[in-house]
PDB file of C-alpha atoms in Angstrom:
ATOM      1  CA  UNK A  11       0.340  80.673  12.780  1.00 46.00           C
ATOM      2  CA  UNK A  12      -2.754  78.444  12.798  1.00 49.00           C
ATOM      3  CA  UNK A  13      -4.555  80.479  10.132  1.00 52.00           C
ATOM      4  CA  UNK A  14      -1.763  80.514   7.555  1.00 54.00           C
ATOM      5  CA  UNK A  15      -2.626  78.398   4.476  1.00 63.00           C
ATOM      6  CA  UNK A  16       0.933  78.132   3.196  1.00 77.00           C
ATOM      7  CA  UNK A  17       3.971  77.782   5.452  1.00 78.00           C
ATOM      8  CA  UNK A  18       6.524  80.554   5.426  1.00 85.00           C
ATOM      9  CA  UNK A  19       9.499  80.122   3.155  1.00 88.00           C
ATOM     10  CA  UNK A  20      12.616  80.064   5.351  1.00 86.00           C
ATOM     11  CA  UNK A  21      14.915  83.032   4.770  1.00 90.00           C
ATOM     12  CA  UNK A  22      17.020  85.476   6.731  1.00 92.00           C
ATOM     13  CA  UNK A  23      13.994  87.729   7.082  1.00 92.00           C
ATOM     14  CA  UNK A  24      11.559  84.992   8.195  1.00 91.00           C
ATOM     15  CA  UNK A  25      13.773  82.488  10.070  1.00 91.00           C
ATOM     16  CA  UNK A  26      12.326  82.948  13.583  1.00 90.00           C
ATOM     17  CA  UNK A  27       8.715  82.993  12.401  1.00 89.00           C
ATOM     18  CA  UNK A  28       9.291  79.945  10.201  1.00 86.00           C
ATOM     19  CA  UNK A  29      10.539  78.029  13.233  1.00 85.00           C
ATOM     20  CA  UNK A  30       7.712  79.175  15.510  1.00 84.00           C
ATOM     21  CA  UNK A  31       4.913  78.251  13.114  1.00 82.00           C
ATOM     22  CA  UNK A  32       6.001  74.591  13.095  1.00 78.00           C
ATOM     23  CA  UNK A  33       4.519  74.024  16.556  1.00 79.00           C
ATOM     24  CA  UNK A  34       1.190  72.237  16.700  1.00 67.00           C
ATOM     25  CA  UNK A  35      -1.782  74.550  16.380  1.00 62.00           C
ATOM     26  CA  UNK A  36      -3.397  75.374  19.673  1.00 58.00           C
ATOM     27  CA  UNK A  37      -0.196  74.851  21.654  1.00 61.00           C
ATOM     28  CA  UNK A  38       0.337  77.937  23.778  1.00 64.00           C
ATOM     29  CA  UNK A  39       2.333  76.770  26.763  1.00 84.00           C
ATOM     30  CA  UNK A  40       5.449  77.928  28.524  1.00 86.00           C
ATOM     31  CA  UNK A  41       7.728  75.472  26.731  1.00 84.00           C
ATOM     32  CA  UNK A  42       6.697  76.733  23.285  1.00 86.00           C
ATOM     33  CA  UNK A  43       7.132  80.334  24.417  1.00 87.00           C
ATOM     34  CA  UNK A  44      10.626  79.695  25.779  1.00 89.00           C
ATOM     35  CA  UNK A  45      11.770  77.687  22.762  1.00 86.00           C
ATOM     36  CA  UNK A  46      10.531  80.283  20.297  1.00 88.00           C
ATOM     37  CA  UNK A  47      12.183  83.111  22.266  1.00 92.00           C
ATOM     38  CA  UNK A  48      15.482  81.230  22.559  1.00 91.00           C
ATOM     39  CA  UNK A  49      15.593  80.448  18.852  1.00 92.00           C
ATOM     40  CA  UNK A  50      14.734  84.060  18.007  1.00 94.00           C
ATOM     41  CA  UNK A  51      17.705  85.267  20.058  1.00 94.00           C
ATOM     42  CA  UNK A  52      20.029  82.716  18.424  1.00 93.00           C
ATOM     43  CA  UNK A  53      18.865  83.743  14.956  1.00 94.00           C
ATOM     44  CA  UNK A  54      19.305  87.414  15.841  1.00 94.00           C
ATOM     45  CA  UNK A  55      22.903  86.781  16.940  1.00 94.00           C
ATOM     46  CA  UNK A  56      23.637  84.920  13.721  1.00 94.00           C
ATOM     47  CA  UNK A  57      22.171  87.755  11.669  1.00 94.00           C
ATOM     48  CA  UNK A  58      24.175  90.319  13.653  1.00 95.00           C
ATOM     49  CA  UNK A  59      27.578  88.582  13.544  1.00 94.00           C
ATOM     50  CA  UNK A  60      27.103  86.618  10.313  1.00 95.00           C
ATOM     51  CA  UNK A  61      29.468  83.721  11.146  1.00 95.00           C
ATOM     52  CA  UNK A  62      31.007  81.654   8.384  1.00 96.00           C
ATOM     53  CA  UNK A  63      30.149  77.957   8.139  1.00 95.00           C
ATOM     54  CA  UNK A  64      33.538  77.152   9.659  1.00 96.00           C
ATOM     55  CA  UNK A  65      32.965  79.503  12.616  1.00 95.00           C
ATOM     56  CA  UNK A  66      29.562  77.948  13.255  1.00 94.00           C
ATOM     57  CA  UNK A  67      31.015  74.431  13.132  1.00 95.00           C
ATOM     58  CA  UNK A  68      33.618  75.513  15.697  1.00 93.00           C
ATOM     59  CA  UNK A  69      30.815  76.730  17.963  1.00 93.00           C
ATOM     60  CA  UNK A  70      28.988  73.405  17.596  1.00 94.00           C
ATOM     61  CA  UNK A  71      32.264  71.614  18.329  1.00 95.00           C
ATOM     62  CA  UNK A  72      32.603  73.646  21.543  1.00 94.00           C
ATOM     63  CA  UNK A  73      29.108  72.588  22.689  1.00 93.00           C
ATOM     64  CA  UNK A  74      29.981  68.983  21.841  1.00 95.00           C
ATOM     65  CA  UNK A  75      33.140  69.231  23.965  1.00 94.00           C
ATOM     66  CA  UNK A  76      31.087  70.580  26.886  1.00 93.00           C
ATOM     67  CA  UNK A  77      28.891  67.488  26.693  1.00 93.00           C
ATOM     68  CA  UNK A  78      31.843  65.134  26.476  1.00 92.00           C
ATOM     69  CA  UNK A  79      33.486  66.808  29.503  1.00 88.00           C
ATOM     70  CA  UNK A  80      30.433  66.171  31.713  1.00 87.00           C
ATOM     71  CA  UNK A  81      30.178  63.006  33.817  1.00 83.00           C
ATOM     72  CA  UNK A  82      29.056  61.883  37.280  1.00 75.00           C
ATOM     73  CA  UNK A  83      31.881  63.824  38.938  1.00 71.00           C
ATOM     74  CA  UNK A  84      32.067  66.892  36.695  1.00 78.00           C
ATOM     75  CA  UNK A  85      29.202  68.933  35.244  1.00 81.00           C
ATOM     76  CA  UNK A  86      30.633  71.163  32.544  1.00 89.00           C
ATOM     77  CA  UNK A  87      27.170  72.427  31.550  1.00 90.00           C
ATOM     78  CA  UNK A  88      26.612  73.684  35.101  1.00 86.00           C
ATOM     79  CA  UNK A  89      30.018  75.363  34.961  1.00 87.00           C
ATOM     80  CA  UNK A  90      29.073  77.081  31.701  1.00 91.00           C
ATOM     81  CA  UNK A  91      25.785  78.292  33.166  1.00 92.00           C
ATOM     82  CA  UNK A  92      27.572  79.513  36.290  1.00 90.00           C
ATOM     83  CA  UNK A  93      30.387  81.346  34.518  1.00 90.00           C
ATOM     84  CA  UNK A  94      28.159  83.305  32.140  1.00 90.00           C
ATOM     85  CA  UNK A  95      25.988  84.470  35.063  1.00 92.00           C
ATOM     86  CA  UNK A  96      22.909  82.531  33.946  1.00 92.00           C
ATOM     87  CA  UNK A  97      22.719  80.497  37.167  1.00 91.00           C
ATOM     88  CA  UNK A  98      23.101  83.611  39.332  1.00 90.00           C
ATOM     89  CA  UNK A  99      20.404  85.441  37.362  1.00 92.00           C
ATOM     90  CA  UNK A 100      17.896  82.581  37.642  1.00 91.00           C
ATOM     91  CA  UNK A 101      18.646  82.368  41.373  1.00 89.00           C
ATOM     92  CA  UNK A 102      18.197  86.113  41.856  1.00 89.00           C
ATOM     93  CA  UNK A 103      14.871  86.174  40.005  1.00 90.00           C
ATOM     94  CA  UNK A 104      13.442  83.229  41.932  1.00 88.00           C
ATOM     95  CA  UNK A 105      14.672  83.860  45.476  1.00 86.00           C
ATOM     96  CA  UNK A 106      14.158  87.521  46.287  1.00 88.00           C
ATOM     97  CA  UNK A 107      13.730  87.927  50.007  1.00 92.00           C
ATOM     98  CA  UNK A 108      12.871  90.723  52.426  1.00 93.00           C
ATOM     99  CA  UNK A 109      15.566  92.870  53.983  1.00 92.00           C
ATOM    100  CA  UNK A 110      17.417  91.059  56.744  1.00 95.00           C
ATOM    101  CA  UNK A 111      16.986  87.587  55.245  1.00 97.00           C
ATOM    102  CA  UNK A 112      20.012  85.655  54.030  1.00 97.00           C
ATOM    103  CA  UNK A 113      20.243  85.909  50.226  1.00 94.00           C
ATOM    104  CA  UNK A 114      20.539  82.892  47.989  1.00 94.00           C
ATOM    105  CA  UNK A 115      23.491  82.259  45.721  1.00 93.00           C
ATOM    106  CA  UNK A 116      24.132  79.428  43.295  1.00 90.00           C
ATOM    107  CA  UNK A 117      25.009  75.937  44.488  1.00 89.00           C
ATOM    108  CA  UNK A 118      27.982  75.558  42.177  1.00 82.00           C
ATOM    109  CA  UNK A 119      29.299  72.469  40.400  1.00 78.00           C
ATOM    110  CA  UNK A 120      30.925  70.690  43.380  1.00 87.00           C
ATOM    111  CA  UNK A 121      27.846  70.024  45.541  1.00 90.00           C
ATOM    112  CA  UNK A 122      27.114  66.448  46.585  1.00 92.00           C
ATOM    113  CA  UNK A 123      23.711  65.389  47.883  1.00 93.00           C
ATOM    114  CA  UNK A 124      25.153  62.606  50.065  1.00 95.00           C
ATOM    115  CA  UNK A 125      27.086  64.615  52.666  1.00 96.00           C
ATOM    116  CA  UNK A 126      27.297  62.506  55.855  1.00 97.00           C
ATOM    117  CA  UNK A 127      25.535  63.675  59.004  1.00 98.00           C
ATOM    118  CA  UNK A 128      27.944  64.785  61.700  1.00 98.00           C
ATOM    119  CA  UNK A 129      27.574  65.709  65.372  1.00 98.00           C
ATOM    120  CA  UNK A 130      27.930  69.269  66.606  1.00 97.00           C
ATOM    121  CA  UNK A 131      31.537  70.179  67.513  1.00 97.00           C
ATOM    122  CA  UNK A 132      32.922  67.460  65.214  1.00 98.00           C
ATOM    123  CA  UNK A 133      35.357  68.055  62.365  1.00 97.00           C
ATOM    124  CA  UNK A 134      34.620  67.850  58.655  1.00 98.00           C
ATOM    125  CA  UNK A 135      38.370  67.870  57.885  1.00 98.00           C
ATOM    126  CA  UNK A 136      39.151  64.178  57.561  1.00 97.00           C
ATOM    127  CA  UNK A 137      42.804  64.630  56.669  1.00 96.00           C
ATOM    128  CA  UNK A 138      43.543  67.540  59.037  1.00 94.00           C
ATOM    129  CA  UNK A 139      45.564  69.377  56.416  1.00 96.00           C
ATOM    130  CA  UNK A 140      45.412  73.153  56.695  1.00 95.00           C
ATOM    131  CA  UNK A 141      45.007  75.968  59.206  1.00 96.00           C
ATOM    132  CA  UNK A 142      42.259  75.064  61.705  1.00 96.00           C
ATOM    133  CA  UNK A 143      38.938  76.885  61.381  1.00 97.00           C
ATOM    134  CA  UNK A 144      36.264  76.974  64.078  1.00 97.00           C
ATOM    135  CA  UNK A 145      32.787  77.630  62.694  1.00 98.00           C
ATOM    136  CA  UNK A 146      29.820  78.670  64.835  1.00 98.00           C
ATOM    137  CA  UNK A 147      26.425  78.626  63.108  1.00 98.00           C
ATOM    138  CA  UNK A 148      23.035  79.877  64.259  1.00 98.00           C
ATOM    139  CA  UNK A 149      19.784  79.792  62.288  1.00 98.00           C
ATOM    140  CA  UNK A 150      16.919  82.141  63.071  1.00 98.00           C
ATOM    141  CA  UNK A 151      13.798  83.650  61.529  1.00 98.00           C
ATOM    142  CA  UNK A 152      13.182  87.280  60.611  1.00 97.00           C
ATOM    143  CA  UNK A 153      12.010  87.999  64.163  1.00 97.00           C
ATOM    144  CA  UNK A 154      15.294  86.753  65.602  1.00 97.00           C
ATOM    145  CA  UNK A 155      13.759  83.561  66.995  1.00 98.00           C
ATOM    146  CA  UNK A 156      15.839  80.375  66.759  1.00 98.00           C
ATOM    147  CA  UNK A 157      15.002  77.738  64.166  1.00 98.00           C
ATOM    148  CA  UNK A 158      15.509  74.416  65.917  1.00 98.00           C
ATOM    149  CA  UNK A 159      16.216  71.152  64.073  1.00 98.00           C
ATOM    150  CA  UNK A 160      17.194  72.938  60.880  1.00 98.00           C
ATOM    151  CA  UNK A 161      19.293  70.835  58.527  1.00 98.00           C
ATOM    152  CA  UNK A 162      22.506  72.541  57.424  1.00 98.00           C
ATOM    153  CA  UNK A 163      24.718  71.040  54.730  1.00 98.00           C
ATOM    154  CA  UNK A 164      28.177  72.526  54.276  1.00 98.00           C
ATOM    155  CA  UNK A 165      31.020  71.891  51.825  1.00 98.00           C
ATOM    156  CA  UNK A 166      34.189  73.722  50.886  1.00 98.00           C
ATOM    157  CA  UNK A 167      37.534  73.637  49.108  1.00 97.00           C
ATOM    158  CA  UNK A 168      40.637  72.659  51.025  1.00 98.00           C
ATOM    159  CA  UNK A 169      43.660  74.827  51.840  1.00 96.00           C
ATOM    160  CA  UNK A 170      44.914  74.393  48.275  1.00 96.00           C
ATOM    161  CA  UNK A 171      41.615  75.335  46.645  1.00 96.00           C
ATOM    162  CA  UNK A 172      40.387  71.850  45.673  1.00 95.00           C
ATOM    163  CA  UNK A 173      37.133  70.077  46.495  1.00 95.00           C
ATOM    164  CA  UNK A 174      37.165  66.430  47.489  1.00 96.00           C
ATOM    165  CA  UNK A 175      35.364  65.347  44.314  1.00 90.00           C
ATOM    166  CA  UNK A 176      38.048  67.068  42.239  1.00 88.00           C
ATOM    167  CA  UNK A 177      40.729  64.933  43.910  1.00 92.00           C
ATOM    168  CA  UNK A 178      39.170  61.537  44.612  1.00 92.00           C
ATOM    169  CA  UNK A 179      42.617  59.921  44.779  1.00 94.00           C
ATOM    170  CA  UNK A 180      44.165  62.589  47.035  1.00 96.00           C
ATOM    171  CA  UNK A 181      41.433  63.483  49.517  1.00 97.00           C
ATOM    172  CA  UNK A 182      39.326  61.168  51.714  1.00 97.00           C
ATOM    173  CA  UNK A 183      35.754  60.517  50.589  1.00 96.00           C
ATOM    174  CA  UNK A 184      33.457  63.310  51.849  1.00 97.00           C
ATOM    175  CA  UNK A 185      36.379  65.376  53.079  1.00 98.00           C
ATOM    176  CA  UNK A 186      35.261  68.896  54.078  1.00 98.00           C
ATOM    177  CA  UNK A 187      31.578  68.021  53.780  1.00 98.00           C
ATOM    178  CA  UNK A 188      28.955  67.509  56.431  1.00 98.00           C
ATOM    179  CA  UNK A 189      25.327  67.697  57.427  1.00 98.00           C
ATOM    180  CA  UNK A 190      24.486  69.211  60.823  1.00 98.00           C
ATOM    181  CA  UNK A 191      21.265  69.883  62.721  1.00 98.00           C
ATOM    182  CA  UNK A 192      20.609  72.905  64.903  1.00 98.00           C
ATOM    183  CA  UNK A 193      19.838  72.471  68.612  1.00 98.00           C
ATOM    184  CA  UNK A 194      16.948  74.060  70.549  1.00 98.00           C
ATOM    185  CA  UNK A 195      18.733  77.416  70.366  1.00 98.00           C
ATOM    186  CA  UNK A 196      19.098  77.063  66.594  1.00 98.00           C
ATOM    187  CA  UNK A 197      22.876  76.640  66.754  1.00 98.00           C
ATOM    188  CA  UNK A 198      25.769  74.204  66.324  1.00 98.00           C
ATOM    189  CA  UNK A 199      29.525  74.343  65.860  1.00 98.00           C
ATOM    190  CA  UNK A 200      32.013  72.408  63.800  1.00 98.00           C
ATOM    191  CA  UNK A 201      35.709  72.321  63.019  1.00 97.00           C
ATOM    192  CA  UNK A 202      37.279  72.575  59.596  1.00 98.00           C
ATOM    193  CA  UNK A 203      40.273  74.180  57.880  1.00 97.00           C
ATOM    194  CA  UNK A 204      40.563  77.632  56.335  1.00 97.00           C
ATOM    195  CA  UNK A 205      39.561  77.334  52.656  1.00 98.00           C
ATOM    196  CA  UNK A 206      41.580  78.823  49.854  1.00 97.00           C
ATOM    197  CA  UNK A 207      40.291  80.754  46.906  1.00 96.00           C
ATOM    198  CA  UNK A 208      40.866  79.028  43.621  1.00 94.00           C
ATOM    199  CA  UNK A 209      40.806  79.260  39.885  1.00 91.00           C
ATOM    200  CA  UNK A 210      37.759  77.915  38.111  1.00 85.00           C
ATOM    201  CA  UNK A 211      38.791  74.756  36.219  1.00 78.00           C
ATOM    202  CA  UNK A 212      40.383  75.842  32.934  1.00 82.00           C
ATOM    203  CA  UNK A 213      41.227  72.336  31.744  1.00 86.00           C
ATOM    204  CA  UNK A 214      37.838  71.893  30.096  1.00 90.00           C
ATOM    205  CA  UNK A 215      36.194  73.587  27.109  1.00 93.00           C
ATOM    206  CA  UNK A 216      34.340  76.234  29.137  1.00 92.00           C
ATOM    207  CA  UNK A 217      37.343  77.429  31.137  1.00 89.00           C
ATOM    208  CA  UNK A 218      39.543  77.221  28.084  1.00 89.00           C
ATOM    209  CA  UNK A 219      37.257  79.422  25.994  1.00 91.00           C
ATOM    210  CA  UNK A 220      36.771  82.099  28.662  1.00 91.00           C
ATOM    211  CA  UNK A 221      40.433  82.080  29.626  1.00 89.00           C
ATOM    212  CA  UNK A 222      41.393  82.671  25.997  1.00 88.00           C
ATOM    213  CA  UNK A 223      39.000  85.626  25.988  1.00 89.00           C
ATOM    214  CA  UNK A 224      40.696  87.151  29.058  1.00 89.00           C
ATOM    215  CA  UNK A 225      37.807  86.479  31.426  1.00 88.00           C
ATOM    216  CA  UNK A 226      38.745  86.334  35.167  1.00 88.00           C
ATOM    217  CA  UNK A 227      38.415  82.777  36.433  1.00 91.00           C
ATOM    218  CA  UNK A 228      39.071  83.302  40.153  1.00 93.00           C
ATOM    219  CA  UNK A 229      36.801  82.518  43.068  1.00 95.00           C
ATOM    220  CA  UNK A 230      37.435  84.134  46.471  1.00 96.00           C
ATOM    221  CA  UNK A 231      37.720  81.886  49.532  1.00 97.00           C
ATOM    222  CA  UNK A 232      34.307  80.774  50.767  1.00 98.00           C
ATOM    223  CA  UNK A 233      32.182  78.193  52.542  1.00 98.00           C
ATOM    224  CA  UNK A 234      29.023  76.713  50.982  1.00 98.00           C
ATOM    225  CA  UNK A 235      25.770  76.094  52.857  1.00 98.00           C
ATOM    226  CA  UNK A 236      22.304  74.735  52.227  1.00 98.00           C
ATOM    227  CA  UNK A 237      19.896  75.413  55.119  1.00 98.00           C
ATOM    228  CA  UNK A 238      16.543  73.605  55.258  1.00 98.00           C
ATOM    229  CA  UNK A 239      13.783  73.727  57.864  1.00 98.00           C
ATOM    230  CA  UNK A 240      10.114  72.769  57.818  1.00 96.00           C
ATOM    231  CA  UNK A 241       7.909  75.734  56.964  1.00 96.00           C
ATOM    232  CA  UNK A 242      10.774  77.881  55.663  1.00 97.00           C
ATOM    233  CA  UNK A 243      12.267  78.651  52.269  1.00 95.00           C
ATOM    234  CA  UNK A 244      15.498  76.740  51.731  1.00 96.00           C
ATOM    235  CA  UNK A 245      18.665  78.847  51.757  1.00 96.00           C
ATOM    236  CA  UNK A 246      21.470  77.989  49.343  1.00 96.00           C
ATOM    237  CA  UNK A 247      24.329  80.370  49.897  1.00 96.00           C
ATOM    238  CA  UNK A 248      28.036  81.113  50.333  1.00 96.00           C
ATOM    239  CA  UNK A 249      29.986  82.863  53.085  1.00 98.00           C
ATOM    240  CA  UNK A 250      33.082  84.740  51.855  1.00 97.00           C
ATOM    241  CA  UNK A 251      36.331  85.560  53.635  1.00 97.00           C
ATOM    242  CA  UNK A 252      36.500  89.368  53.861  1.00 97.00           C
ATOM    243  CA  UNK A 253      40.289  89.332  53.494  1.00 96.00           C
ATOM    244  CA  UNK A 254      40.304  87.675  50.069  1.00 96.00           C
ATOM    245  CA  UNK A 255      41.636  90.044  47.367  1.00 93.00           C
ATOM    246  CA  UNK A 256      39.407  88.565  44.640  1.00 93.00           C
ATOM    247  CA  UNK A 257      35.996  89.432  46.139  1.00 94.00           C
ATOM    248  CA  UNK A 258      35.337  91.984  43.399  1.00 92.00           C
ATOM    249  CA  UNK A 259      35.796  89.497  40.538  1.00 90.00           C
ATOM    250  CA  UNK A 260      34.077  86.328  41.677  1.00 93.00           C
ATOM    251  CA  UNK A 261      33.731  84.309  38.481  1.00 91.00           C
ATOM    252  CA  UNK A 262      30.327  82.949  39.555  1.00 90.00           C
ATOM    253  CA  UNK A 263      28.798  86.308  40.620  1.00 91.00           C
ATOM    254  CA  UNK A 264      27.990  85.023  44.103  1.00 92.00           C
ATOM    255  CA  UNK A 265      29.393  87.772  46.330  1.00 94.00           C
ATOM    256  CA  UNK A 266      26.831  89.852  48.232  1.00 93.00           C
ATOM    257  CA  UNK A 267      27.738  92.366  50.955  1.00 93.00           C
ATOM    258  CA  UNK A 268      25.656  90.401  53.478  1.00 94.00           C
ATOM    259  CA  UNK A 269      27.697  87.257  52.799  1.00 97.00           C
ATOM    260  CA  UNK A 270      31.168  88.722  53.396  1.00 97.00           C
ATOM    261  CA  UNK A 271      32.488  88.208  56.920  1.00 97.00           C
ATOM    262  CA  UNK A 272      35.715  88.189  58.921  1.00 97.00           C
ATOM    263  CA  UNK A 273      37.637  85.011  59.613  1.00 97.00           C
ATOM    264  CA  UNK A 274      39.160  86.101  62.919  1.00 97.00           C
ATOM    265  CA  UNK A 275      42.596  84.858  64.050  1.00 95.00           C
ATOM    266  CA  UNK A 276      43.011  82.901  67.280  1.00 93.00           C
ATOM    267  CA  UNK A 277      45.229  80.204  68.729  1.00 86.00           C
ATOM    268  CA  UNK A 278      44.200  76.584  69.325  1.00 80.00           C
ATOM    269  CA  UNK A 279      46.583  74.250  71.154  1.00 79.00           C
ATOM    270  CA  UNK A 280      49.477  76.517  70.318  1.00 81.00           C
ATOM    271  CA  UNK A 281      48.588  76.567  66.604  1.00 86.00           C
ATOM    272  CA  UNK A 282      47.487  79.501  64.505  1.00 93.00           C
ATOM    273  CA  UNK A 283      43.790  79.172  63.709  1.00 96.00           C
ATOM    274  CA  UNK A 284      40.762  81.194  62.693  1.00 97.00           C
ATOM    275  CA  UNK A 285      37.154  81.414  63.779  1.00 97.00           C
ATOM    276  CA  UNK A 286      33.995  82.584  62.039  1.00 98.00           C
ATOM    277  CA  UNK A 287      30.516  83.165  63.480  1.00 98.00           C
ATOM    278  CA  UNK A 288      27.578  82.872  61.098  1.00 98.00           C
ATOM    279  CA  UNK A 289      23.885  83.625  61.384  1.00 98.00           C
ATOM    280  CA  UNK A 290      21.475  82.498  58.687  1.00 98.00           C
ATOM    281  CA  UNK A 291      18.087  84.229  58.631  1.00 98.00           C
ATOM    282  CA  UNK A 292      15.252  82.201  57.136  1.00 98.00           C
ATOM    283  CA  UNK A 293      11.952  83.337  55.602  1.00 97.00           C
ATOM    284  CA  UNK A 294       8.737  81.424  56.116  1.00 95.00           C
ATOM    285  CA  UNK A 295       7.571  79.652  52.973  1.00 91.00           C
ATOM    286  CA  UNK A 296       4.668  81.224  51.134  1.00 81.00           C
ATOM    287  CA  UNK A 297       1.488  79.127  50.789  1.00 73.00           C
ATOM    288  CA  UNK A 298       1.767  76.824  47.792  1.00 59.00           C
ATOM    289  CA  UNK A 299       5.510  77.328  47.484  1.00 55.00           C
ATOM    290  CA  UNK A 300       7.815  74.447  48.278  1.00 51.00           C
ATOM    291  CA  UNK A 301      10.036  74.979  51.276  1.00 53.00           C
TER     292      UNK A 301
END
């Protein structure tokens, strides 16, 4: 690129190279490499499918709608990344762990960083609506030793399949969210309600497009967790209800065999309830890698 006396004339045959040679001479960093590769793939798709001007404007309009649908409560770009498997692929590439360690999954679009800290044995269900769920959590390392004072953030959908930040006028603030810390044995418990599986929001441009294409937009019932501890790699993961019929078609590609578990029936104060016991296995952080 730097040695060319005359710039390339843009054409179907030279489009990618014409774009790449515009970068400042001597620039050879990761950003340039990624941009050039991304544009090459876009140009290749255009050359393969040869869209009309009207079809291309419709595609640009879709991207514009995705931006307009994103705000402080809803991130449509994250949803797009999640539904096409891009988020899951990035997560898989960057968080491979040894056998026995809890695998990472994506965080999803309904995470909030401000989950309130709660005491062990307390409830994260602020409205009490739904079948009671008793959750027992232990955190350990690959040798089976407890990880004390680990920080565990959890969030989930309610019994109707909605997160609190989807229904700010119907659910209490921070409903079904909490931050817990493990004790000296690496454990804690909390109370919640059994979550429901749900359909990925189809009221926005991303869900609307994929729904029109016949893409499955179901998520099986699950609980979300982020587990942090000093000296260990952070775990971001799901736990799935083994009885959910939609495990095989999770729209966000998060299901792993290690993350599917039984929600066992029991009775609490004469009411039907369920209980689940979870163990998260952490890996020590590599030198120079953020925990």
